[in-house]
XYZ file of C-alpha atoms in Angstrom:
710
model
C -12.682 -0.298 -34.465
C -11.083 2.191 -32.045
C -11.900 5.810 -32.724
C -9.339 8.167 -34.226
C -8.311 11.114 -32.087
C -8.253 14.371 -33.967
C -8.040 17.978 -32.926
C -11.819 18.160 -32.542
C -12.226 15.142 -30.308
C -12.302 15.054 -26.529
C -11.680 12.107 -24.200
C -15.412 11.726 -23.699
C -15.831 10.836 -27.387
C -13.311 8.031 -27.274
C -14.809 4.583 -26.944
C -13.932 1.060 -28.017
C -10.572 -0.581 -27.482
C -8.707 2.658 -27.032
C -7.888 5.963 -28.685
C -6.015 5.863 -31.968
C -3.501 8.681 -32.167
C -3.418 10.886 -35.234
C -0.629 10.152 -37.687
C 1.520 13.166 -38.489
C 4.670 11.704 -39.998
C 8.124 13.146 -39.485
C 11.080 11.855 -41.483
C 14.611 11.327 -40.146
C 17.725 10.435 -42.149
C 21.023 9.116 -40.823
C 23.799 7.268 -42.641
C 21.703 7.017 -45.783
C 18.858 5.380 -43.862
C 15.484 7.116 -43.855
C 12.795 6.301 -41.330
C 9.389 7.781 -40.709
C 8.022 8.470 -37.244
C 4.215 8.671 -37.359
C 3.825 9.905 -33.781
C 6.682 12.393 -33.436
C 4.088 15.120 -32.825
C 3.588 13.792 -29.300
C 6.936 15.373 -28.396
C 5.904 18.882 -27.385
C 8.061 21.589 -28.930
C 7.932 23.408 -25.593
C 8.865 20.323 -23.537
C 11.303 22.329 -21.398
C 8.530 24.672 -20.313
C 6.163 21.745 -19.746
C 8.591 20.269 -17.202
C 8.385 23.460 -15.193
C 4.733 24.216 -15.842
C 2.621 21.250 -17.052
C -0.211 23.669 -17.799
C 1.499 24.882 -20.985
C 1.237 21.482 -22.679
C -0.522 21.781 -26.052
C -4.194 20.854 -26.161
C -3.787 18.169 -28.830
C -1.180 16.268 -26.810
C -3.053 16.779 -23.553
C -6.281 15.504 -25.121
C -4.546 12.354 -26.317
C -2.893 11.628 -22.959
C -6.139 12.275 -21.108
C -7.954 10.015 -23.560
C -5.484 7.227 -22.819
C -5.948 7.841 -19.089
C -9.712 7.634 -19.526
C -9.349 4.388 -21.473
C -7.117 2.925 -18.755
C -9.541 3.966 -16.048
C -12.457 2.406 -17.904
C -10.590 -0.783 -18.716
C -9.346 -1.220 -15.162
C -12.707 -0.261 -13.602
C -13.630 -3.898 -12.846
C -10.525 -4.089 -10.658
C -11.204 -0.952 -8.612
C -12.391 -2.904 -5.578
C -9.262 -5.037 -5.781
C -7.092 -1.933 -6.163
C -8.617 -0.508 -3.000
C -8.063 -3.794 -1.189
C -4.452 -3.975 -2.351
C -3.866 -0.374 -1.289
C -5.284 -1.038 2.163
C -3.280 -4.248 2.453
C 0.021 -2.636 1.447
C -0.626 0.352 3.665
C -1.281 -2.008 6.583
C 2.214 -3.428 6.114
C 3.744 0.006 6.605
C 4.520 1.266 10.068
C 2.870 4.641 9.657
C 4.859 6.329 12.419
C 8.133 4.745 11.335
C 11.466 6.497 11.810
C 15.070 6.068 10.768
C 17.796 5.229 13.269
C 19.252 8.525 14.587
C 22.739 9.301 13.310
C 24.936 11.138 15.854
C 26.801 14.317 14.963
C 28.274 16.495 17.699
C 25.675 17.312 20.342
C 22.817 16.019 18.187
C 21.525 12.918 16.450
C 19.684 13.435 13.157
C 16.886 11.301 11.719
C 13.624 11.442 9.848
C 10.273 10.015 10.825
C 6.726 9.744 9.560
C 3.489 10.708 11.245
C 0.340 8.606 11.142
C -1.466 9.634 7.981
C 1.494 11.720 6.804
C 2.663 11.375 3.222
C 6.096 12.949 3.605
C 9.064 12.627 5.973
C 9.549 14.916 8.941
C 13.245 15.699 9.443
C 14.276 15.917 13.089
C 17.162 15.970 15.521
C 17.582 15.171 19.190
C 20.075 16.480 21.674
C 22.196 13.641 22.973
C 22.212 15.034 26.517
C 18.434 15.223 27.025
C 16.790 13.358 24.107
C 14.488 16.290 23.324
C 13.210 16.360 19.745
C 13.394 19.332 17.410
C 11.688 19.314 14.025
C 14.065 20.864 11.509
C 11.813 20.442 8.451
C 8.224 19.195 8.280
C 7.697 17.676 4.844
C 3.939 17.446 5.308
C 3.655 21.139 6.067
C 5.938 22.062 3.166
C 3.796 19.953 0.812
C 0.509 21.635 1.716
C -1.263 22.823 -1.419
C 1.203 21.096 -3.736
C 0.198 18.421 -6.258
C 3.771 17.104 -6.054
C 6.470 17.536 -3.427
C 9.732 15.751 -2.714
C 12.774 16.698 -0.638
C 15.944 15.305 -2.214
C 18.513 16.804 0.190
C 18.336 18.114 3.753
C 21.766 19.135 5.076
C 22.669 20.959 8.284
C 25.710 23.205 8.598
C 28.683 21.865 10.586
C 27.821 24.148 13.530
C 24.204 22.820 13.476
C 22.705 26.303 13.166
C 21.560 26.350 9.538
C 19.661 23.973 7.306
C 19.796 23.821 3.507
C 17.200 21.715 1.745
C 16.365 21.067 -1.914
C 12.753 20.438 -2.921
C 11.038 19.508 -6.189
C 7.475 20.768 -6.530
C 6.489 19.433 -9.964
C 8.352 16.149 -10.509
C 10.791 17.590 -13.053
C 13.822 17.165 -10.754
C 14.476 20.887 -10.961
C 15.074 21.731 -7.330
C 14.881 24.943 -5.360
C 17.280 25.224 -2.429
C 16.009 27.052 0.654
C 17.656 27.907 3.951
C 16.438 27.889 7.520
C 17.910 29.286 10.727
C 17.473 26.426 13.195
C 18.016 28.707 16.199
C 15.084 30.955 15.309
C 13.118 28.522 13.160
C 12.821 31.170 10.443
C 13.409 30.669 6.749
C 16.158 32.816 5.291
C 15.962 34.946 2.174
C 17.828 33.949 -0.946
C 16.541 30.682 -2.428
C 18.577 29.030 -5.179
C 16.599 27.918 -8.239
C 17.370 25.583 -11.110
C 19.391 23.312 -8.842
C 20.242 19.646 -9.276
C 19.905 18.834 -5.567
C 23.475 18.023 -4.440
C 24.549 20.242 -1.536
C 27.825 20.555 0.369
C 28.574 22.844 3.323
C 32.034 24.266 3.867
C 33.461 24.255 7.379
C 32.930 28.010 7.869
C 29.206 27.233 8.416
C 28.095 29.934 5.984
C 29.271 28.736 2.567
C 27.230 26.246 0.551
C 28.261 24.629 -2.722
C 25.499 23.549 -5.094
C 25.004 22.318 -8.664
C 22.787 23.943 -11.300
C 21.093 22.570 -14.408
C 21.579 23.973 -17.893
C 18.859 24.570 -20.483
C 18.940 20.861 -21.411
C 18.437 19.865 -17.760
C 22.028 18.668 -17.386
C 23.884 19.300 -14.122
C 26.787 21.331 -15.494
C 27.928 24.023 -13.042
C 28.999 24.272 -9.406
C 28.365 27.541 -7.579
C 29.422 28.849 -4.180
C 26.795 30.707 -2.159
C 27.307 32.663 1.029
C 24.412 32.873 3.472
C 22.745 36.250 3.428
C 24.125 37.235 0.031
C 22.169 37.780 -3.179
C 22.169 34.535 -5.215
C 23.010 36.666 -8.248
C 26.409 37.200 -6.620
C 27.136 33.486 -6.269
C 30.555 32.478 -7.553
C 30.951 30.001 -10.391
C 33.367 27.383 -9.085
C 33.395 24.887 -11.941
C 31.661 24.603 -15.310
C 31.593 21.410 -17.363
C 31.976 22.083 -21.081
C 31.297 18.549 -22.326
C 27.521 17.950 -22.633
C 28.176 14.251 -22.181
C 29.399 14.727 -18.600
C 27.288 15.362 -15.518
C 28.429 17.027 -12.309
C 28.209 15.502 -8.828
C 29.001 17.097 -5.481
C 29.827 15.656 -2.067
C 31.855 16.090 1.131
C 34.568 13.572 1.991
C 34.046 11.377 5.050
C 36.656 13.360 6.998
C 34.904 16.620 6.039
C 38.243 17.970 4.905
C 37.306 18.234 1.230
C 34.465 19.347 -0.987
C 34.471 16.799 -3.810
C 33.371 17.725 -7.344
C 33.028 14.881 -9.825
C 32.443 15.063 -13.574
C 31.365 11.786 -15.115
C 29.495 9.876 -17.733
C 28.796 6.140 -17.521
C 32.373 5.054 -18.193
C 34.698 7.963 -17.412
C 35.160 10.234 -14.408
C 37.252 13.172 -13.248
C 37.456 14.525 -9.690
C 38.403 17.878 -8.193
C 38.654 18.791 -4.517
C 38.464 22.001 -2.513
C 39.627 22.236 1.117
C 36.455 22.566 3.197
C 38.334 24.933 5.535
C 39.270 27.179 2.596
C 36.175 27.227 0.386
C 37.394 30.102 -1.768
C 40.321 28.102 -3.141
C 40.221 26.945 -6.746
C 39.248 23.286 -7.286
C 42.259 21.003 -7.495
C 42.273 18.246 -10.114
C 43.108 14.746 -8.886
C 43.703 13.148 -12.299
C 42.622 14.237 -15.781
C 39.839 12.281 -17.428
C 40.953 9.324 -19.474
C 38.274 7.709 -21.614
C 37.081 4.494 -19.979
C 38.772 5.164 -16.615
C 36.524 5.664 -13.604
C 37.615 6.726 -10.143
C 36.189 7.910 -6.820
C 38.156 9.738 -4.134
C 38.256 9.575 -0.327
C 40.933 10.871 2.015
C 42.565 9.454 5.121
C 45.477 10.965 6.979
C 48.072 12.188 4.506
C 46.745 10.190 1.582
C 43.913 9.967 -0.861
C 42.256 6.568 -1.260
C 40.945 6.031 -4.767
C 38.566 3.361 -6.056
C 39.304 2.880 -9.748
C 39.299 0.577 -12.767
C 42.550 2.058 -14.091
C 45.214 -0.163 -15.632
C 42.760 -2.820 -16.740
C 41.257 -3.404 -13.274
C 37.920 -4.400 -14.751
C 36.411 -5.248 -11.334
C 38.114 -2.252 -9.694
C 40.913 -1.865 -7.197
C 41.854 0.607 -4.460
C 44.961 2.744 -4.781
C 46.544 5.363 -2.549
C 48.273 8.631 -3.429
C 49.824 11.452 -1.369
C 47.630 14.464 -0.664
C 50.184 16.742 -2.283
C 50.697 14.534 -5.361
C 47.465 12.727 -6.267
C 48.029 12.260 -10.012
C 47.956 8.906 -11.808
C 51.731 8.563 -11.741
C 51.639 8.474 -7.925
C 48.884 5.853 -7.589
C 50.005 2.757 -5.718
C 47.897 -0.378 -5.323
C 46.457 -0.845 -1.855
C 43.810 -3.490 -2.635
C 44.884 -5.045 -5.961
C 42.469 -6.029 -8.658
C 41.107 -9.566 -8.446
C 38.941 -10.702 -11.378
C 35.459 -11.729 -10.263
C 35.545 -9.651 -7.070
C 33.796 -6.384 -7.862
C 34.591 -3.592 -5.384
C 31.394 -1.552 -5.259
C 32.228 1.280 -2.888
C 34.757 2.610 -0.410
C 34.135 4.144 3.010
C 36.918 5.621 5.149
C 37.226 6.254 8.881
C 40.150 7.637 10.865
C 41.433 4.156 11.757
C 39.574 1.868 9.353
C 38.899 1.379 5.670
C 35.711 -0.381 4.600
C 34.951 -1.692 1.160
C 31.686 -3.161 -0.077
C 32.301 -5.860 -2.647
C 30.400 -8.546 -4.507
C 31.659 -11.990 -5.469
C 29.663 -14.932 -6.810
C 26.642 -12.659 -6.843
C 26.649 -11.976 -3.073
C 27.772 -8.796 -1.275
C 30.020 -8.498 1.759
C 31.723 -5.738 3.709
C 35.470 -6.036 4.257
C 37.072 -3.992 7.053
C 40.763 -3.141 7.181
C 42.180 -1.970 10.530
C 45.041 0.482 10.068
C 46.868 -0.501 13.258
C 47.841 -3.923 11.881
C 46.451 -3.885 8.296
C 44.327 -6.935 9.088
C 41.180 -7.640 7.049
C 37.963 -9.309 8.059
C 34.616 -9.670 6.300
C 30.998 -9.227 7.319
C 28.688 -11.546 5.381
C 25.509 -13.563 5.810
C 24.387 -17.131 5.186
C 21.209 -16.773 3.120
C 21.207 -17.873 -0.505
C 20.391 -14.349 -1.685
C 20.405 -11.117 0.274
C 21.017 -7.381 0.146
C 23.710 -5.535 2.136
C 24.258 -1.780 2.187
C 26.571 0.545 4.103
C 25.066 3.612 5.771
C 27.638 6.415 5.984
C 27.150 8.584 9.048
C 28.538 11.908 10.207
C 31.299 10.505 12.428
C 34.825 9.933 11.134
C 36.781 9.167 14.311
C 34.736 6.115 15.278
C 34.951 2.328 15.262
C 31.236 2.002 14.537
C 30.078 0.943 11.075
C 26.371 1.029 10.314
C 24.893 -1.292 7.714
C 21.491 -2.579 6.670
C 20.705 -6.166 5.706
C 17.638 -7.850 4.259
C 16.681 -10.762 2.039
C 13.726 -11.710 -0.096
C 12.033 -13.146 2.999
C 13.728 -11.254 5.861
C 12.687 -7.672 6.709
C 15.348 -4.991 6.769
C 17.643 -4.972 9.805
C 19.911 -2.065 10.738
C 23.076 -2.854 12.692
C 25.925 -0.985 14.303
C 29.092 -3.026 13.935
C 32.125 -2.449 16.139
C 35.021 -2.759 13.725
C 37.492 -3.303 16.568
C 35.643 -5.925 18.659
C 33.644 -7.333 15.698
C 30.432 -7.204 17.705
C 27.212 -6.277 15.965
C 24.262 -4.568 17.634
C 20.792 -4.749 16.138
C 19.383 -1.214 16.215
C 16.187 -1.697 14.292
C 14.213 -4.400 12.532
C 11.638 -3.385 9.990
C 8.174 -3.782 11.453
C 5.320 -5.173 9.385
C 2.280 -4.155 11.453
C -0.099 -6.535 9.695
C 2.305 -9.398 10.331
C 5.002 -11.296 8.480
C 6.409 -14.732 9.200
C 9.518 -15.552 7.123
C 8.773 -19.245 7.664
C 5.729 -18.874 5.407
C 7.994 -18.158 2.446
C 10.917 -19.723 0.645
C 13.571 -18.003 -1.428
C 15.721 -19.722 -4.006
C 18.526 -18.881 -6.372
C 19.441 -20.812 -9.490
C 21.307 -20.297 -12.743
C 19.472 -20.131 -16.049
C 21.447 -21.089 -19.131
C 21.603 -18.274 -21.672
C 21.495 -18.439 -25.453
C 25.309 -18.422 -25.568
C 25.896 -20.649 -22.543
C 26.132 -17.832 -19.995
C 24.868 -18.678 -16.505
C 22.232 -16.097 -15.537
C 21.465 -15.700 -11.810
C 17.758 -15.926 -11.013
C 16.347 -15.127 -7.551
C 12.797 -15.985 -6.535
C 10.473 -15.925 -3.557
C 7.131 -17.672 -3.090
C 4.864 -18.931 -0.381
C 5.799 -22.365 0.881
C 2.276 -23.461 -0.083
C 2.481 -22.174 -3.677
C 2.442 -25.127 -6.070
C 5.542 -25.744 -8.157
C 3.751 -27.915 -10.707
C 3.667 -25.237 -13.390
C 0.275 -23.809 -12.474
C 1.522 -20.717 -10.627
C 1.770 -17.334 -12.346
C 5.101 -15.511 -12.264
C 6.045 -11.865 -12.096
C 9.476 -11.655 -13.744
C 11.346 -8.444 -12.928
C 14.515 -7.178 -14.574
C 16.573 -4.061 -15.270
C 19.941 -4.772 -16.921
C 21.591 -1.393 -17.585
C 24.192 1.081 -16.309
C 25.842 -1.614 -14.208
C 23.008 -1.479 -11.664
C 22.663 -4.784 -9.822
C 19.200 -5.660 -8.536
C 19.495 -6.545 -4.842
C 17.661 -9.539 -3.462
C 16.171 -7.368 -0.734
C 12.913 -7.218 1.183
C 9.826 -5.437 -0.115
C 6.504 -5.497 1.699
C 4.505 -4.569 -1.407
C 5.338 -7.642 -3.445
C 3.768 -9.961 -0.862
C 0.374 -8.810 -2.123
C 1.167 -10.792 -5.257
C 3.043 -13.615 -3.529
C 0.212 -14.221 -1.068
C -2.151 -14.520 -4.030
C -0.172 -17.328 -5.584
C 2.445 -15.491 -7.641
C 6.084 -16.500 -7.711
C 8.128 -13.292 -7.637
C 11.313 -13.599 -9.700
C 14.298 -11.337 -10.371
C 16.384 -12.034 -13.482
C 19.906 -10.687 -12.922
C 20.582 -10.134 -16.606
C 23.674 -8.832 -18.319
C 23.915 -5.062 -18.260
C 24.019 -5.107 -14.456
C 27.056 -5.919 -12.322
C 25.424 -8.856 -10.540
C 28.308 -11.094 -11.631
C 31.021 -8.450 -11.828
C 31.827 -5.553 -14.111
C 32.293 -7.857 -17.078
C 28.622 -8.824 -16.692
C 27.838 -5.153 -17.292
C 30.142 -4.810 -20.288
C 28.557 -7.861 -21.893
C 25.147 -6.174 -21.802
C 25.788 -2.748 -23.328
C 26.610 -1.092 -26.649
C 26.955 -3.719 -29.403
C 26.182 -6.493 -26.885
C 22.961 -4.923 -25.569
C 20.823 -7.706 -27.028
C 22.326 -10.063 -24.421
C 20.164 -8.329 -21.788
C 16.962 -9.162 -23.642
C 18.023 -12.690 -24.481
C 18.975 -13.274 -20.831
C 15.529 -12.106 -19.711
C 13.873 -14.464 -22.158
C 16.212 -17.276 -21.081
C 15.259 -16.691 -17.449
C 11.585 -16.981 -18.354
C 12.181 -20.118 -20.382
C 14.160 -21.615 -17.490
C 11.211 -21.048 -15.153
C 9.055 -22.993 -17.599
C 11.725 -25.652 -18.052
C 12.014 -26.162 -14.292
C 8.263 -26.721 -14.081
C 7.608 -23.603 -11.984
C 5.187 -22.015 -14.450
C 3.939 -22.252 -18.015
C 4.491 -20.298 -21.180
C 2.054 -17.401 -21.229
C 1.788 -17.315 -17.407
C 4.690 -14.873 -16.945
C 4.056 -11.164 -16.383
C 7.164 -9.180 -17.361
C 7.874 -6.128 -15.201
C 10.458 -3.411 -15.694
C 10.823 0.342 -15.311
C 12.898 2.982 -17.104
C 15.776 1.040 -18.727
C 13.976 -2.043 -17.394
C 11.058 -0.909 -19.539
C 13.372 -1.205 -22.528
C 14.219 -4.701 -21.321
C 10.610 -5.877 -21.239
C 9.649 -3.930 -24.359
C 12.409 -5.509 -26.434
C 11.795 -8.938 -24.916
C 8.101 -8.916 -25.727
C 8.913 -7.965 -29.329
C 11.255 -10.956 -29.511
C 9.170 -13.539 -27.636
C 5.557 -12.341 -27.244
C 4.205 -15.860 -26.661
C 6.360 -16.315 -23.545
C 4.543 -13.592 -21.642
C 1.001 -13.371 -20.378
C 1.316 -9.654 -19.648
C 3.731 -6.717 -19.502
C 4.041 -3.916 -16.950
C 6.339 -1.195 -18.310
C 6.783 1.726 -15.938
C 8.169 4.947 -17.494
C 9.761 2.695 -20.134
C 12.743 3.767 -22.245
C 11.301 2.398 -25.469
C 12.100 4.975 -28.154
C 15.847 4.461 -27.923
C 16.856 5.350 -31.467
C 14.970 8.645 -31.625
C 16.147 9.697 -28.190
C 19.791 8.834 -28.832
C 19.609 10.950 -32.000
C 18.073 13.932 -30.172
C 20.945 15.973 -28.719
C 18.567 18.471 -27.091
C 17.300 15.945 -24.556
C 18.822 15.943 -21.054
C 20.337 12.484 -21.039
C 21.318 11.933 -24.674
C 25.053 12.856 -24.797
C 25.785 11.291 -21.370
C 24.011 8.126 -22.500
C 26.081 7.498 -25.632
C 28.735 5.470 -23.726
C 25.923 3.146 -22.609
C 24.005 2.691 -25.868
C 26.268 4.076 -28.572
C 26.111 7.276 -30.617
C 23.835 6.587 -33.599
C 24.457 10.071 -34.994
C 28.167 9.514 -35.562
C 28.408 5.721 -35.706
C 26.501 3.787 -38.411
C 27.016 0.497 -36.578
C 25.561 1.959 -33.375
C 22.600 3.207 -35.402
C 21.940 -0.239 -36.858
C 22.419 -1.964 -33.496
C 19.932 0.296 -31.709
C 17.483 0.183 -34.616
C 17.491 -3.599 -34.390
C 16.228 -3.680 -30.776
C 14.521 -0.350 -30.002
C 11.020 -1.442 -28.917
C 9.217 1.425 -30.661
C 10.982 0.814 -33.961
C 10.331 -2.936 -33.851
C 6.617 -3.000 -33.125
C 5.185 -5.440 -35.654
C 1.830 -6.648 -36.913
C 1.541 -9.611 -34.566
C -0.219 -10.587 -31.368
C 1.036 -9.031 -28.137
C 0.064 -9.910 -24.573
C -1.850 -7.377 -22.451
C 0.320 -4.332 -21.681
C 0.164 -1.612 -19.038
C 2.544 1.314 -19.560
C 2.994 4.352 -17.330
C 4.503 7.798 -17.886
C 5.197 11.013 -15.996
C 4.455 14.302 -17.753
C 7.401 16.127 -16.139
C 9.840 13.224 -16.405
C 13.294 14.490 -17.503
C 14.799 10.983 -17.702
C 12.336 9.093 -19.863
C 10.191 11.758 -21.437
C 6.444 11.168 -21.413
C 6.233 10.850 -25.188
C 8.296 7.654 -25.289
C 5.634 5.402 -23.699
C 2.909 7.477 -25.386
C 4.372 6.885 -28.853
C 4.992 3.207 -28.094
C 1.406 2.618 -27.008
C 0.076 4.578 -29.991
C 2.088 2.459 -32.422
C 1.197 -0.795 -30.687
C -2.503 -0.027 -30.808
C -2.381 0.852 -34.493
C -0.202 -2.140 -35.454
C -0.835 -5.222 -33.311
C -3.352 -7.795 -34.559
C -4.857 -8.930 -31.241
C -7.546 -7.391 -29.075
C -5.691 -7.787 -25.781
C -5.850 -4.840 -23.374
C -3.363 -2.018 -23.954
C -3.284 0.720 -21.344
C -1.287 3.916 -20.852
C -1.484 5.783 -17.555
C 0.256 9.173 -17.537
C 0.689 10.962 -14.229
C -0.043 14.538 -15.270
C 1.600 16.057 -12.189
C 4.689 13.902 -11.583
C 7.925 12.779 -13.172
C 10.141 9.712 -13.368
C 9.504 8.408 -9.869
C 5.732 8.768 -10.039
C 3.798 10.058 -7.065
C 5.933 11.466 -4.266
C 3.682 10.765 -1.278
C 4.246 7.341 0.253
C 0.523 6.501 0.191
C -0.079 8.017 -3.242
C 2.710 5.778 -4.508
C 0.849 2.732 -3.194
C -2.082 3.568 -5.465
C 0.261 3.251 -8.449
C 1.552 -0.088 -7.190
C -2.013 -1.273 -6.636
C -2.879 -0.449 -10.246
C 0.111 -2.420 -11.556
C -0.549 -5.407 -9.311
C -4.246 -5.430 -10.162
C -3.268 -5.568 -13.818
C -0.907 -8.499 -13.133
C -3.610 -10.381 -11.226
C -6.189 -9.659 -13.901
C -4.093 -11.057 -16.754
C -3.009 -14.038 -14.632
C -6.647 -14.918 -14.005
C -7.482 -14.551 -17.684
C -4.607 -16.787 -18.802
C -5.622 -19.339 -16.174
C -9.181 -19.381 -17.518
C -7.906 -19.676 -21.073
C -5.824 -22.721 -20.170
C -8.687 -24.569 -18.477
């Protein structure tokens, strides 16, 4: 039997099939329902301090997490050579000295690049008149001596003299904003702590707007800072009083407005400040109206607003005068059309561009203001990804976009919106080689439990057998309206080249088939996401592509909920589960108002504190609460100690309960990154080690299920 972990034990004492966590029950009661949580003690009382300083984590919790790490290391030891080979292979697919396409702004063009052997981006600019490079921020130098480092924002002032950048040094997504004089190369005094990372320069070149986090790690206030002043003197511009709303900050494409947005997952409210007059009070566009979302751009004497108001479930574009932007003045510019989801809006002086998705495929539609004519940019592949890349220029006819597919590496284009000519600027290089002809991508519809048609995208080698013998990695997410693009990833070919079929299930909860697809996979209909995932797996078996028990389920964050709930419902379908930072303790978290994301998440999952039906719905699917005494496939779960999104104790509690409850002896591993957060390791090569671990696990369980079937 596995050993029990008590206060006196150390990881070195823990042998067998894994550490068994101590049981220290805590009782919760809601709506007359009492439940007992045996592993609530894994939630550190000082979790806020732990996010800032992981060293203050209590010894009992640290010992347990380290014991799980030791168990994972020991269990995965036979795969270490493979992990090293996978790491080397994936690294060889990366162009080590890669760089982004420079984006012009005034006399300069800005870009970032990597150095051979460098883990972090180097932010640079070149003068357009002589092409000489200037390093504005060296991420590798900034990261020296740090166990974690990530730059989330790097913004130059409009006059190109100053740089503001936000960096996270512990993975907690609590950023510190620093300033640099690009003329002298010197850092300036007056760093801004406790920041969320969104930055916006005013047009006076010395005023910066930024967002701060409250005690619960929620972005709730906008401040105005003047270069050279004491941060203690910064002016509070806007404070959000509703804990369920987060604050966002941006600059409009014309650079005429600082844009402040308050939003949850279903409702938004926008305020603007003239960028030429940064001391003005924020001006409200339209008051928040529950269930109404909107985003604001400006063009000429009008605001352009992307919204779902008036029942426009798949969104529409309206216009309103600059001096009268309220709801009463909104006039349809691009009317709502059911089934055509407008994803985003990008404005130029003489053009309007919208990115939309219909029948599961994206396209860009350009409207020329001189004659109001529309034309679309689309591609012919069965499944592909298309994204717009906003630049610094407003008075231009050049639109930049990036395209890729499951088999085609990323390509960056400049598109002349007037002549309709496209220019290929960059094609992603795969130094170790990649021939799209060696692979085939497909898209089909899986029939759901209620007759819904679920899009399924897959890629495999042309030589991979389709007789049912191939293993499958089935990936899904299904939350917040996020659609999973059918884009290119070099890493996944390490599985595909070893005989895996890589599959994406576009389940309800995303917007892959429009906004209604999202609505049908949230709140009281959340179970549709899990059933869709299972239906996709069953369809792969039914089409003869694989066999039951040969599917490795893969999901992260809310996708971890997807695979965790699915494996509770249909454990025999899966041969393994990879759950990265999985959101698996949904009921406890949604009842814990102290946690960063709980109030803003209620529109997505429901409020189980106030609503008995929401409580029962969540309790019925929450993976942690539904662990049962039955056989589970092998499982690898990961966590980040400083993760503010899915706190480390969720996967830790889930694994602890699984190990104490399940009746099989299949491997169960938990790997906690003790110096990182939600995104795992920040360095591009360090991240590959995490991928190599996950892929080695997938290959290991695929080989074991193959042997078992022979």
